[in-house]
mmCIF file with all atom_site columns, C-alpha atoms in Angstrom:
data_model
loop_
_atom_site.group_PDB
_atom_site.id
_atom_site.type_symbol
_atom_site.label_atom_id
_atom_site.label_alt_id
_atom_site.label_comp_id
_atom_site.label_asym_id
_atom_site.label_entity_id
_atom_site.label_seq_id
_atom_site.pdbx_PDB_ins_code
_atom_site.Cartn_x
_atom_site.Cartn_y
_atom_site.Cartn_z
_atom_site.occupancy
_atom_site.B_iso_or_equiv
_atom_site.pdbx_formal_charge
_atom_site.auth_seq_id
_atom_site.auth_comp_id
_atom_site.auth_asym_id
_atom_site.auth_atom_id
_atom_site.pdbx_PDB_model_num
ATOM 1   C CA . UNK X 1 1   ? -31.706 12.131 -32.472 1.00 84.00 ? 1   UNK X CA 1
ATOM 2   C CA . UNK X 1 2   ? -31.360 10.703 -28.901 1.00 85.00 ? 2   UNK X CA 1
ATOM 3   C CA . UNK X 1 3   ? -27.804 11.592 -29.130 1.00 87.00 ? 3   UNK X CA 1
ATOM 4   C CA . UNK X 1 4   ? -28.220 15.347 -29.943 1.00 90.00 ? 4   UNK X CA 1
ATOM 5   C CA . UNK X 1 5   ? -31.269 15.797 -28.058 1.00 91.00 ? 5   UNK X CA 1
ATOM 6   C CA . UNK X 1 6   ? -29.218 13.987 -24.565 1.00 89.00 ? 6   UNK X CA 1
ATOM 7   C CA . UNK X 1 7   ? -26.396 16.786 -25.396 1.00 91.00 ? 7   UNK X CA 1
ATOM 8   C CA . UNK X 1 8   ? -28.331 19.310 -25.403 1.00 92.00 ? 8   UNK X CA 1
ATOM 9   C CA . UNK X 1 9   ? -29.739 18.784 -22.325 1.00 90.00 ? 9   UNK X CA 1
ATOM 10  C CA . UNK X 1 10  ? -26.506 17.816 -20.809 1.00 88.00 ? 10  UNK X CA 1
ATOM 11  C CA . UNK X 1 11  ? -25.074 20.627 -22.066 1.00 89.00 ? 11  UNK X CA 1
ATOM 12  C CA . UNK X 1 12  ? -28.288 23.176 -20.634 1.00 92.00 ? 12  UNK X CA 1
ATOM 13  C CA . UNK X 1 13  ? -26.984 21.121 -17.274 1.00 89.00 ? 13  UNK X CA 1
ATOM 14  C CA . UNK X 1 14  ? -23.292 21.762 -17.454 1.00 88.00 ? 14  UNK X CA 1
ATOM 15  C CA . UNK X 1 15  ? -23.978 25.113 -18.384 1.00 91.00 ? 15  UNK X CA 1
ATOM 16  C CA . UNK X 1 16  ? -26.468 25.671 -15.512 1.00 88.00 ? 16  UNK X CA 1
ATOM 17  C CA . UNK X 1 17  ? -23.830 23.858 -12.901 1.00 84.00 ? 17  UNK X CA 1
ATOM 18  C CA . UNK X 1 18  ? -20.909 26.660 -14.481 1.00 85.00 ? 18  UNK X CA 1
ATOM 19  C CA . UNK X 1 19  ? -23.347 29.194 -13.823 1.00 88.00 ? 19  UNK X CA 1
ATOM 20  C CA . UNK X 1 20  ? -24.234 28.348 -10.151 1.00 83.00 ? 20  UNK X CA 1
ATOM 21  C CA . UNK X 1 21  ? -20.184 27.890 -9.578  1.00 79.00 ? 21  UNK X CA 1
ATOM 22  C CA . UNK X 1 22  ? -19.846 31.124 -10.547 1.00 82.00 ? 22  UNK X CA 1
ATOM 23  C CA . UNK X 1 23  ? -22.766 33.116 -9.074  1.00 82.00 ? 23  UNK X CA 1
ATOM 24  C CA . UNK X 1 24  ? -22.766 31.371 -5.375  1.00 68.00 ? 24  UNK X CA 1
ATOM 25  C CA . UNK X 1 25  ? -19.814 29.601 -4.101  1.00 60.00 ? 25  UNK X CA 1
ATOM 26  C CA . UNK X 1 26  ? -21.671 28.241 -1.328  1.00 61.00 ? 26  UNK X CA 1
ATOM 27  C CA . UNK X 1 27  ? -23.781 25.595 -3.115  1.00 58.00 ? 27  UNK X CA 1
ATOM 28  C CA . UNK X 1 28  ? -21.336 23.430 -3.595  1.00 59.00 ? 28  UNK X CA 1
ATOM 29  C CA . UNK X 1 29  ? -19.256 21.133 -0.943  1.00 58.00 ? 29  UNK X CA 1
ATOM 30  C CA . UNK X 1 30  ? -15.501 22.461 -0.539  1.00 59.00 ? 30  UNK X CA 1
ATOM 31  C CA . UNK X 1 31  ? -13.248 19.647 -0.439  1.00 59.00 ? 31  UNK X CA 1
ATOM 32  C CA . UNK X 1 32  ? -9.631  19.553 0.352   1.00 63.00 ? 32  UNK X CA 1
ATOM 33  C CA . UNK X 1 33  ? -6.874  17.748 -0.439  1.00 63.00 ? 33  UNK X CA 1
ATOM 34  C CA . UNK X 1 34  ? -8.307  16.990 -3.804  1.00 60.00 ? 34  UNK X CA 1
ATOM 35  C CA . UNK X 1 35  ? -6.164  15.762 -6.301  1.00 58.00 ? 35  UNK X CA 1
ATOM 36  C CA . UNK X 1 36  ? -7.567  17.706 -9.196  1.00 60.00 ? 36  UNK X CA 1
ATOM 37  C CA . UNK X 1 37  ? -8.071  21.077 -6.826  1.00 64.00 ? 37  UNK X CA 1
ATOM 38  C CA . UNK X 1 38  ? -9.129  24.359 -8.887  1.00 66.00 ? 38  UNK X CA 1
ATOM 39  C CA . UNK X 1 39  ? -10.986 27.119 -7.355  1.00 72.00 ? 39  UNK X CA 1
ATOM 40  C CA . UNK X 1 40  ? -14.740 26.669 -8.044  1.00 74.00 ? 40  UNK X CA 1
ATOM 41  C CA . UNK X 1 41  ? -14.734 30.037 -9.995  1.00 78.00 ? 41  UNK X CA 1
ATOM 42  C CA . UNK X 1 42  ? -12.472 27.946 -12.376 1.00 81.00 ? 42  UNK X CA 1
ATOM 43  C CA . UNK X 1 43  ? -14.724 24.725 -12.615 1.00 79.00 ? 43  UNK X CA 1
ATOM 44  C CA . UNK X 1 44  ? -17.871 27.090 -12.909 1.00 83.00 ? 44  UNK X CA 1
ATOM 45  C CA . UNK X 1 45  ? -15.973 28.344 -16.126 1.00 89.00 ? 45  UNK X CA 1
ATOM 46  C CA . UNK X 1 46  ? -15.044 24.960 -17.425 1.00 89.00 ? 46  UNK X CA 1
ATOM 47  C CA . UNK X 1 47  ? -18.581 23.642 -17.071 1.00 87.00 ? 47  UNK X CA 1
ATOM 48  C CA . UNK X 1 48  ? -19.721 27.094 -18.893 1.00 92.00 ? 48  UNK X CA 1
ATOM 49  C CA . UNK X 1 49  ? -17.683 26.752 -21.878 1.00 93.00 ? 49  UNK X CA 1
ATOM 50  C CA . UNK X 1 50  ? -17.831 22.829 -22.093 1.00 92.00 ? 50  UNK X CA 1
ATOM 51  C CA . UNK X 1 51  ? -21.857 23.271 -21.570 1.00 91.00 ? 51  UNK X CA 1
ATOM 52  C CA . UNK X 1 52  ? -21.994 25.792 -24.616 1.00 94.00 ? 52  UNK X CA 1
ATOM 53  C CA . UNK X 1 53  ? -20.239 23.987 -26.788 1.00 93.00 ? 53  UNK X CA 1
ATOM 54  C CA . UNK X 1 54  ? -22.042 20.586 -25.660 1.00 92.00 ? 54  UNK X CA 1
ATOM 55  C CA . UNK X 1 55  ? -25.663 22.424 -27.168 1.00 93.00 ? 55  UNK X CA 1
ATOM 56  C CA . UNK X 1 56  ? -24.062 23.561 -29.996 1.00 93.00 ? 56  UNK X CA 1
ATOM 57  C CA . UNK X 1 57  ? -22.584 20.138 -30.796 1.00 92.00 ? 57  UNK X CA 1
ATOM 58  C CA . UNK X 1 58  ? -25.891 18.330 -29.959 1.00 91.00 ? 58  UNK X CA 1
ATOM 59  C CA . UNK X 1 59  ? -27.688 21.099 -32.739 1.00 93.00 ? 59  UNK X CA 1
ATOM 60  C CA . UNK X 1 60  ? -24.846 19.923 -34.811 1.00 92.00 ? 60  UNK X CA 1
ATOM 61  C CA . UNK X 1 61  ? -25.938 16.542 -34.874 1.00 91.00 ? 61  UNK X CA 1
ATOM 62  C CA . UNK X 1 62  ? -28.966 17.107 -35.319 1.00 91.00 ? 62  UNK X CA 1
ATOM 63  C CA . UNK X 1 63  ? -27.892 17.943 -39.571 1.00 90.00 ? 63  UNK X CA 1
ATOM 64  C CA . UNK X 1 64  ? -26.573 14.359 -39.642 1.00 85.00 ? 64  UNK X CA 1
ATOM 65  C CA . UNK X 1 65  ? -23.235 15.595 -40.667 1.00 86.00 ? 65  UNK X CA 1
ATOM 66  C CA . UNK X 1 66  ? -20.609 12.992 -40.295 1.00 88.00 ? 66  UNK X CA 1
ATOM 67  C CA . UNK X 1 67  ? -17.900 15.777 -38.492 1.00 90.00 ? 67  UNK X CA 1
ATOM 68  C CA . UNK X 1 68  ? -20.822 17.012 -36.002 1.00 90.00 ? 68  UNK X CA 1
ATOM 69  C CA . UNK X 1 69  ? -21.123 13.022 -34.731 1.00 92.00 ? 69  UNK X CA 1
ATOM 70  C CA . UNK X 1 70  ? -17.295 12.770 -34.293 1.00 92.00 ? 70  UNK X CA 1
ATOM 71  C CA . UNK X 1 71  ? -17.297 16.083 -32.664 1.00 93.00 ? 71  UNK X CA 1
ATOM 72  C CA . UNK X 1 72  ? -20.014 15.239 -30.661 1.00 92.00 ? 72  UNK X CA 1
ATOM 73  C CA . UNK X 1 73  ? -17.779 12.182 -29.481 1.00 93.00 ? 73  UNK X CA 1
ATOM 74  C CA . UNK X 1 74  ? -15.121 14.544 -28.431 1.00 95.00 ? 74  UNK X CA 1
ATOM 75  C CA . UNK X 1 75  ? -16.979 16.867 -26.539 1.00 94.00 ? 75  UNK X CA 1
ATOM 76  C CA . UNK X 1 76  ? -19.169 14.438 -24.464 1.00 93.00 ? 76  UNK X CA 1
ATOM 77  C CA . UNK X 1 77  ? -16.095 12.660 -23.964 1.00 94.00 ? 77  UNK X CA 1
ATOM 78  C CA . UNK X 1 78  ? -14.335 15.846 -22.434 1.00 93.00 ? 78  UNK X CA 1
ATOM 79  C CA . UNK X 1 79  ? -17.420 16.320 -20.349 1.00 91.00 ? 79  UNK X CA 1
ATOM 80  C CA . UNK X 1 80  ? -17.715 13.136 -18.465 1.00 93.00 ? 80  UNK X CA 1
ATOM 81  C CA . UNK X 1 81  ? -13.931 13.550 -18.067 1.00 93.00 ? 81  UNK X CA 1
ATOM 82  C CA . UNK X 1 82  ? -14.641 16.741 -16.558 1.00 89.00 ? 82  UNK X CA 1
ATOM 83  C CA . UNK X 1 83  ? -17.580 15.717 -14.643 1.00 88.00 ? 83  UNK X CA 1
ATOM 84  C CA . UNK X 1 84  ? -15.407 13.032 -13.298 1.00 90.00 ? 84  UNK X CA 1
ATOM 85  C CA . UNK X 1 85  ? -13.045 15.772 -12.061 1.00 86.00 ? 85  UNK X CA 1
ATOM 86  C CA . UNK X 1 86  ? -15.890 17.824 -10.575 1.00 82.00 ? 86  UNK X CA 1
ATOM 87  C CA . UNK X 1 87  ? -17.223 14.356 -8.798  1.00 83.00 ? 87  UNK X CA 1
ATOM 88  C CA . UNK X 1 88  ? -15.720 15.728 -5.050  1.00 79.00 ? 88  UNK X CA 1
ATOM 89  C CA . UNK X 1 89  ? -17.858 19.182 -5.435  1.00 77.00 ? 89  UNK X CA 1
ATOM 90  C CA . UNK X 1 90  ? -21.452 17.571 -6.195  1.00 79.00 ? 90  UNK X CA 1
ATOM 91  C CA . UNK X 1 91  ? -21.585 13.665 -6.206  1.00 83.00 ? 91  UNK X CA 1
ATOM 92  C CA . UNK X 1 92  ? -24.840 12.796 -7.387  1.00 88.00 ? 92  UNK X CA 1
ATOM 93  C CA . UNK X 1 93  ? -25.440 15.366 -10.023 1.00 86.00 ? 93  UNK X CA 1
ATOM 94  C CA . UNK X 1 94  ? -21.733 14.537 -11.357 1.00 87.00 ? 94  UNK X CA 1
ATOM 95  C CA . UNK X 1 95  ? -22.385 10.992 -11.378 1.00 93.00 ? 95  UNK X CA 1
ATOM 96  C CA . UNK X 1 96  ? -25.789 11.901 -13.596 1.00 91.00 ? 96  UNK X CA 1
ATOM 97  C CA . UNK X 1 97  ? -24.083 14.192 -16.045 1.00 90.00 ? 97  UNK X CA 1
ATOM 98  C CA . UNK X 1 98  ? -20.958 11.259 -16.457 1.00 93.00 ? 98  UNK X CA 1
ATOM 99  C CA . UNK X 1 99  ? -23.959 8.936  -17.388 1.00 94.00 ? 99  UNK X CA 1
ATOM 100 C CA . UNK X 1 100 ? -25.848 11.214 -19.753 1.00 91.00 ? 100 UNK X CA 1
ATOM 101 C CA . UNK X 1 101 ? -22.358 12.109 -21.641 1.00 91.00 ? 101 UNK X CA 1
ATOM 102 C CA . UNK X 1 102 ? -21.221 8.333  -22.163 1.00 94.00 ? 102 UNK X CA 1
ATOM 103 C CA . UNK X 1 103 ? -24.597 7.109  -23.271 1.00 93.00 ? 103 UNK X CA 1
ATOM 104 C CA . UNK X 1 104 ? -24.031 10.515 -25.835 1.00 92.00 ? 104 UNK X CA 1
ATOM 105 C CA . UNK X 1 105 ? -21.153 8.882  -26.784 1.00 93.00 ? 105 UNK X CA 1
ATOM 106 C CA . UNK X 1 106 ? -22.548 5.306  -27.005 1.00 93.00 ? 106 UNK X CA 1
ATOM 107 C CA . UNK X 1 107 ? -25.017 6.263  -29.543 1.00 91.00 ? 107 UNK X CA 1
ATOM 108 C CA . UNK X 1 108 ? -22.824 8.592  -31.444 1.00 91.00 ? 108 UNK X CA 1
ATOM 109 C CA . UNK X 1 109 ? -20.874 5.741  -31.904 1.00 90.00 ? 109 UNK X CA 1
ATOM 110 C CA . UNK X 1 110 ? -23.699 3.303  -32.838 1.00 86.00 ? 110 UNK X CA 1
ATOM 111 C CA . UNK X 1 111 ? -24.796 5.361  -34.864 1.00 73.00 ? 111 UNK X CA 1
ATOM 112 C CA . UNK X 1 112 ? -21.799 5.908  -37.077 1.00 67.00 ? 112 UNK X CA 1
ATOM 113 C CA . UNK X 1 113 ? -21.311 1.678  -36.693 1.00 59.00 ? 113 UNK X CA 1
ATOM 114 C CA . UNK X 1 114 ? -24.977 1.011  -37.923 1.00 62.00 ? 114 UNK X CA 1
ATOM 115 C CA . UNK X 1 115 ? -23.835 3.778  -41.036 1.00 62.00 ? 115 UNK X CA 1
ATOM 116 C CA . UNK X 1 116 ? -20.909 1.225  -41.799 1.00 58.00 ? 116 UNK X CA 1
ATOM 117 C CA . UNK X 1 117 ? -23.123 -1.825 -41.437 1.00 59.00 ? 117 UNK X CA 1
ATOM 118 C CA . UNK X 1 118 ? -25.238 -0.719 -44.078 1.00 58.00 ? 118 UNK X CA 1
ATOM 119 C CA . UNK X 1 119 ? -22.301 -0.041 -46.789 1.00 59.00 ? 119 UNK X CA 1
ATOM 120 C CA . UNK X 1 120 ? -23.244 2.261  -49.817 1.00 59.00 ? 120 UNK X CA 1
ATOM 121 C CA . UNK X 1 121 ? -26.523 3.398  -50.167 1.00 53.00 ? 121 UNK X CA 1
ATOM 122 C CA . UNK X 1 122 ? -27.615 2.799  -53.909 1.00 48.00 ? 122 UNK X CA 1
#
């Protein structure tokens, strides 16, 4: 539950932080000579789309359904990479959101290892 509830709200934060990108440009710090350069009107739609489908994962994990955990792995994995990425445009609030998705994915994980501790139920 710690897992689904921590992607929801990372994913109510990524979407949030795509929204901002895309409403006022001047919010965020414009860097140059970034590596990974994109036009903040692109970022504000990654973190958009990867916020959706962060709260629908974590509401997917919330059924216990084996698929929703590995998918849940994916997609918090994608958004720390991302928020990695995004790291030059906001520091501290990147640096947050890369926290919240790999402790998502730490307890997605030991969740699925405590299921395999315990063998067949029965």
């Amino acid at each position: 539950m710690l897992a689904a509830a921590l992607m929801v709200f990372g994913g109510l934060m990524a979407l949030f932080e795509g929204i901002a990108a895309l409403a006022k440009d001047d919010l965020f710090l414009a860097t140059r000579h970034y590596v990974f350069e994109f036009s903040l009107t692109g970022w504000g739609w990654v973190h958009l789309i990867l916020g959706i489908v962060l709260v629908v994962a974590g509401f997917a994990v919330v059924t216990g359904a084996l698929w929703a955990r590995f998918f849940g792995v994916a997609v918090a994995g994608l958004g720390a990479i991302a928020n990695f990425l995004w790291l030059p445009y906001y520091p501290l609030w990147a640096l947050v959101l890369i926290a919240v998705d790999l402790l998502v994915v730490w307890a997605l994980c030991r969740g699925m290892h405590r299921e395999a501790e315990a063998g067949p139920v029965g």
